[in-house]
PDB file of C-alpha atoms in Angstrom:
ATOM      1  CA  MET T   1      -7.308  21.793  32.010  1.00  0.00           C
ATOM      2  CA  ASN T   2      -6.096  20.989  28.492  1.00  0.00           C
ATOM      3  CA  ASN T   3      -7.043  17.322  29.088  1.00  0.00           C
ATOM      4  CA  LEU T   4     -10.436  18.226  30.380  1.00  0.00           C
ATOM      5  CA  VAL T   5     -11.022  20.305  27.261  1.00  0.00           C
ATOM      6  CA  LYS T   6     -10.045  17.364  25.079  1.00  0.00           C
ATOM      7  CA  LEU T   7     -12.473  14.871  27.388  1.00  0.00           C
ATOM      8  CA  ALA T   8     -15.347  17.488  26.704  1.00  0.00           C
ATOM      9  CA  VAL T   9     -14.803  17.548  22.932  1.00  0.00           C
ATOM     10  CA  ALA T  10     -14.750  13.772  22.862  1.00  0.00           C
ATOM     11  CA  ALA T  11     -17.727  13.539  24.969  1.00  0.00           C
ATOM     12  CA  CYS T  12     -19.714  16.066  22.606  1.00  0.00           C
ATOM     13  CA  CYS T  13     -18.541  13.959  19.364  1.00  0.00           C
ATOM     14  CA  ILE T  14     -19.641  10.832  20.850  1.00  0.00           C
ATOM     15  CA  SER T  15     -23.120  12.204  21.589  1.00  0.00           C
ATOM     16  CA  MET T  16     -23.411  13.955  18.307  1.00  0.00           C
ATOM     17  CA  PHE T  17     -22.567  10.996  16.257  1.00  0.00           C
ATOM     18  CA  GLY T  18     -24.314   8.261  18.444  1.00  0.00           C
ATOM     19  CA  PHE T  19     -21.128   6.102  19.345  1.00  0.00           C
ATOM     20  CA  GLY T  20     -22.361   6.485  23.048  1.00  0.00           C
ATOM     21  CA  ALA T  21     -25.598   4.575  22.870  1.00  0.00           C
ATOM     22  CA  HIS T  22     -24.026   1.418  23.322  1.00  0.00           C
ATOM     23  CA  ALA T  23     -20.321   2.190  24.318  1.00  0.00           C
ATOM     24  CA  ALA T  24     -20.892   1.874  28.217  1.00  0.00           C
ATOM     25  CA  ASP T  25     -22.246  -1.566  28.197  1.00  0.00           C
ATOM     26  CA  THR T  26     -21.372  -3.023  24.757  1.00  0.00           C
ATOM     27  CA  PRO T  27     -18.578  -5.628  25.028  1.00  0.00           C
ATOM     28  CA  PRO T  28     -15.599  -4.898  22.821  1.00  0.00           C
ATOM     29  CA  ALA T  29     -16.433  -7.955  21.007  1.00  0.00           C
ATOM     30  CA  LEU T  30     -20.023  -6.747  19.969  1.00  0.00           C
ATOM     31  CA  ALA T  31     -18.818  -3.003  19.328  1.00  0.00           C
ATOM     32  CA  PRO T  32     -17.984  -3.359  15.483  1.00  0.00           C
ATOM     33  CA  PHE T  33     -21.460  -4.130  14.698  1.00  0.00           C
ATOM     34  CA  TYR T  34     -22.664  -0.876  16.317  1.00  0.00           C
ATOM     35  CA  GLN T  35     -19.816   0.829  14.767  1.00  0.00           C
ATOM     36  CA  PHE T  36     -21.066  -0.502  11.411  1.00  0.00           C
ATOM     37  CA  ALA T  37     -24.605   0.833  11.987  1.00  0.00           C
ATOM     38  CA  ASP T  38     -23.245   4.426  12.937  1.00  0.00           C
ATOM     39  CA  ALA T  39     -20.927   4.204   9.953  1.00  0.00           C
ATOM     40  CA  MET T  40     -23.835   3.176   7.670  1.00  0.00           C
ATOM     41  CA  ASN T  41     -26.158   5.800   9.056  1.00  0.00           C
ATOM     42  CA  ALA T  42     -23.359   8.546   8.271  1.00  0.00           C
ATOM     43  CA  GLY T  43     -23.004   7.181   4.789  1.00  0.00           C
ATOM     44  CA  ASP T  44     -19.416   6.472   5.477  1.00  0.00           C
ATOM     45  CA  MET T  45     -19.028   3.147   3.552  1.00  0.00           C
ATOM     46  CA  ALA T  46     -15.227   3.233   3.968  1.00  0.00           C
ATOM     47  CA  LYS T  47     -15.278   3.242   7.665  1.00  0.00           C
ATOM     48  CA  ALA T  48     -18.084   0.448   7.514  1.00  0.00           C
ATOM     49  CA  ALA T  49     -15.679  -1.777   5.464  1.00  0.00           C
ATOM     50  CA  ALA T  50     -12.844  -1.267   7.793  1.00  0.00           C
ATOM     51  CA  LEU T  51     -14.978  -3.211  10.542  1.00  0.00           C
ATOM     52  CA  TYR T  52     -15.008  -6.412   8.371  1.00  0.00           C
ATOM     53  CA  ALA T  53     -12.886  -9.385   8.121  1.00  0.00           C
ATOM     54  CA  THR T  54     -11.860 -10.028   4.174  1.00  0.00           C
ATOM     55  CA  SER T  55     -14.269 -12.734   3.592  1.00  0.00           C
ATOM     56  CA  ALA T  56     -17.465 -12.163   5.575  1.00  0.00           C
ATOM     57  CA  PRO T  57     -20.708 -13.799   4.496  1.00  0.00           C
ATOM     58  CA  ILE T  58     -23.575 -11.861   4.338  1.00  0.00           C
ATOM     59  CA  ILE T  59     -27.331 -12.996   4.086  1.00  0.00           C
ATOM     60  CA  ASP T  60     -29.956 -10.228   3.127  1.00  0.00           C
ATOM     61  CA  GLU T  61     -33.337 -10.153   1.539  1.00  0.00           C
ATOM     62  CA  PHE T  62     -32.716  -8.861  -1.885  1.00  0.00           C
ATOM     63  CA  ALA T  63     -31.298 -10.963  -4.641  1.00  0.00           C
ATOM     64  CA  PRO T  64     -28.817 -12.633  -4.847  1.00  0.00           C
ATOM     65  CA  HIS T  65     -29.595 -12.935  -1.036  1.00  0.00           C
ATOM     66  CA  HIS T  66     -25.921 -14.186  -0.149  1.00  0.00           C
ATOM     67  CA  TRP T  67     -22.643 -12.411  -0.398  1.00  0.00           C
ATOM     68  CA  ASN T  68     -18.814 -13.418   0.454  1.00  0.00           C
ATOM     69  CA  SER T  69     -17.685  -9.973   1.325  1.00  0.00           C
ATOM     70  CA  PHE T  70     -19.164  -6.526   2.543  1.00  0.00           C
ATOM     71  CA  GLY T  71     -17.814  -4.826  -0.732  1.00  0.00           C
ATOM     72  CA  ASP T  72     -19.861  -7.220  -2.940  1.00  0.00           C
ATOM     73  CA  TRP T  73     -22.843  -6.690  -0.700  1.00  0.00           C
ATOM     74  CA  THR T  74     -22.266  -2.979  -0.781  1.00  0.00           C
ATOM     75  CA  ARG T  75     -22.254  -2.893  -4.645  1.00  0.00           C
ATOM     76  CA  ASP T  76     -25.393  -5.068  -4.748  1.00  0.00           C
ATOM     77  CA  PHE T  77     -27.287  -3.063  -2.197  1.00  0.00           C
ATOM     78  CA  GLY T  78     -26.436   0.152  -4.099  1.00  0.00           C
ATOM     79  CA  ASN T  79     -27.893  -1.046  -7.296  1.00  0.00           C
ATOM     80  CA  TRP T  80     -30.870  -2.384  -5.371  1.00  0.00           C
ATOM     81  CA  ALA T  81     -31.572   0.641  -3.715  1.00  0.00           C
ATOM     82  CA  LYS T  82     -31.202   2.783  -6.810  1.00  0.00           C
ATOM     83  CA  ALA T  83     -33.885   0.375  -8.718  1.00  0.00           C
ATOM     84  CA  ASN T  84     -36.284   0.711  -6.088  1.00  0.00           C
ATOM     85  CA  GLY T  85     -35.995   4.207  -5.337  1.00  0.00           C
ATOM     86  CA  VAL T  86     -34.548   3.632  -1.808  1.00  0.00           C
ATOM     87  CA  GLU T  87     -32.785   6.342  -0.048  1.00  0.00           C
ATOM     88  CA  GLY T  88     -32.030   7.647   3.574  1.00  0.00           C
ATOM     89  CA  LEU T  89     -31.535   4.315   5.207  1.00  0.00           C
ATOM     90  CA  HIS T  90     -31.077   4.570   9.006  1.00  0.00           C
ATOM     91  CA  ILE T  91     -30.359   1.476  11.006  1.00  0.00           C
ATOM     92  CA  ALA T  92     -31.705   1.696  14.641  1.00  0.00           C
ATOM     93  CA  LEU T  93     -30.092  -1.083  16.650  1.00  0.00           C
ATOM     94  CA  SER T  94     -31.653  -2.201  20.138  1.00  0.00           C
ATOM     95  CA  GLU T  95     -29.779  -4.243  22.953  1.00  0.00           C
ATOM     96  CA  PRO T  96     -29.222  -7.807  21.837  1.00  0.00           C
ATOM     97  CA  SER T  97     -31.646 -10.071  22.672  1.00  0.00           C
ATOM     98  CA  HIS T  98     -29.247 -12.802  22.952  1.00  0.00           C
ATOM     99  CA  LYS T  99     -25.438 -12.785  22.896  1.00  0.00           C
ATOM    100  CA  GLU T 100     -22.646 -15.044  23.447  1.00  0.00           C
ATOM    101  CA  VAL T 101     -19.230 -13.540  24.086  1.00  0.00           C
ATOM    102  CA  GLY T 102     -15.793 -15.581  24.230  1.00  0.00           C
ATOM    103  CA  ALA T 103     -12.218 -14.563  24.211  1.00  0.00           C
ATOM    104  CA  GLY T 104     -11.903 -14.701  20.513  1.00  0.00           C
ATOM    105  CA  GLN T 105     -15.342 -14.955  19.149  1.00  0.00           C
ATOM    106  CA  ALA T 106     -18.789 -13.455  19.540  1.00  0.00           C
ATOM    107  CA  TYR T 107     -22.401 -13.764  18.394  1.00  0.00           C
ATOM    108  CA  ALA T 108     -25.520 -11.544  18.829  1.00  0.00           C
ATOM    109  CA  VAL T 109     -28.875 -11.371  17.966  1.00  0.00           C
ATOM    110  CA  VAL T 110     -29.788  -7.607  18.036  1.00  0.00           C
ATOM    111  CA  PRO T 111     -33.840  -6.333  17.071  1.00  0.00           C
ATOM    112  CA  THR T 112     -33.644  -3.416  14.639  1.00  0.00           C
ATOM    113  CA  THR T 113     -35.607  -0.894  13.117  1.00  0.00           C
ATOM    114  CA  LEU T 114     -34.942   0.146   9.569  1.00  0.00           C
ATOM    115  CA  THR T 115     -36.218   3.316   8.228  1.00  0.00           C
ATOM    116  CA  PHE T 116     -35.850   4.752   4.770  1.00  0.00           C
ATOM    117  CA  LYS T 117     -37.712   6.497   2.080  1.00  0.00           C
ATOM    118  CA  MET T 118     -38.969   4.533  -1.070  1.00  0.00           C
ATOM    119  CA  LYS T 119     -39.725   6.255  -3.966  1.00  0.00           C
ATOM    120  CA  GLY T 120     -40.202   9.423  -1.788  1.00  0.00           C
ATOM    121  CA  LYS T 121     -42.537   7.763   0.761  1.00  0.00           C
ATOM    122  CA  PRO T 122     -41.403   7.097   4.326  1.00  0.00           C
ATOM    123  CA  GLY T 123     -41.138   3.344   5.346  1.00  0.00           C
ATOM    124  CA  SER T 124     -39.746   1.265   8.046  1.00  0.00           C
ATOM    125  CA  GLU T 125     -39.135  -2.473   8.519  1.00  0.00           C
ATOM    126  CA  LYS T 126     -38.550  -4.108  11.784  1.00  0.00           C
ATOM    127  CA  GLY T 127     -36.182  -7.272  11.730  1.00  0.00           C
ATOM    128  CA  LEU T 128     -33.181  -9.044  13.421  1.00  0.00           C
ATOM    129  CA  PHE T 129     -29.549  -8.803  12.668  1.00  0.00           C
ATOM    130  CA  THR T 130     -27.759 -11.956  13.762  1.00  0.00           C
ATOM    131  CA  PHE T 131     -23.888 -11.243  13.664  1.00  0.00           C
ATOM    132  CA  ALA T 132     -20.669 -12.905  14.373  1.00  0.00           C
ATOM    133  CA  THR T 133     -17.154 -11.185  15.308  1.00  0.00           C
ATOM    134  CA  GLU T 134     -13.943 -12.412  15.799  1.00  0.00           C
ATOM    135  CA  LYS T 135     -10.753 -11.163  17.493  1.00  0.00           C
ATOM    136  CA  THR T 136      -7.902 -10.412  14.912  1.00  0.00           C
ATOM    137  CA  ALA T 137      -4.458  -8.958  15.168  1.00  0.00           C
ATOM    138  CA  SER T 138      -5.945  -5.703  14.214  1.00  0.00           C
ATOM    139  CA  GLY T 139      -9.002  -5.917  16.631  1.00  0.00           C
ATOM    140  CA  TRP T 140     -12.434  -7.331  16.556  1.00  0.00           C
ATOM    141  CA  ARG T 141     -13.898  -7.619  13.115  1.00  0.00           C
ATOM    142  CA  ILE T 142     -17.303  -8.712  11.849  1.00  0.00           C
ATOM    143  CA  THR T 143     -17.085 -12.118  10.267  1.00  0.00           C
ATOM    144  CA  SER T 144     -20.662 -12.554   9.166  1.00  0.00           C
ATOM    145  CA  TRP T 145     -24.360 -11.317   9.458  1.00  0.00           C
ATOM    146  CA  ALA T 146     -27.761 -12.136   8.550  1.00  0.00           C
ATOM    147  CA  TRP T 147     -30.874  -9.878   8.109  1.00  0.00           C
ATOM    148  CA  SER T 148     -34.362 -11.419   8.849  1.00  0.00           C
ATOM    149  CA  THR T 149     -37.586  -9.148   8.613  1.00  0.00           C
ATOM    150  CA  LEU T 150     -40.055  -9.706  11.257  1.00  0.00           C
TER     151      LEU T 150
END
């Protein structure tokens, strides 16, 4: 009975926090990117950062457009968001439109909708996240991503 209660509590937590949306059909190699989106949506930057390899190149639409680590991107994104009055960012990932999963590396293209408020007004942006992961001694880690606005 105790294990059943634990299972029920875990299922509720998964449903509440959105981790179950892709858990059943997402290969472990792609899971870190979905976990990254969940962490960002929850405002948990430490959890998001833990999903990255040490040097993970990132390409995004705001200057300087290229970073060599999630920490550098986070710093500049925070500054950009503050300067442009952006808050409440939410990342809604769809199923990958393309994926390649190997024994030690993976790659996926994921249609995405970003919603946010800019200077108090609701906004949204559709685009693609293209990302790569690699299996490490600590598990699968994000090794790079790029955002492309559609």
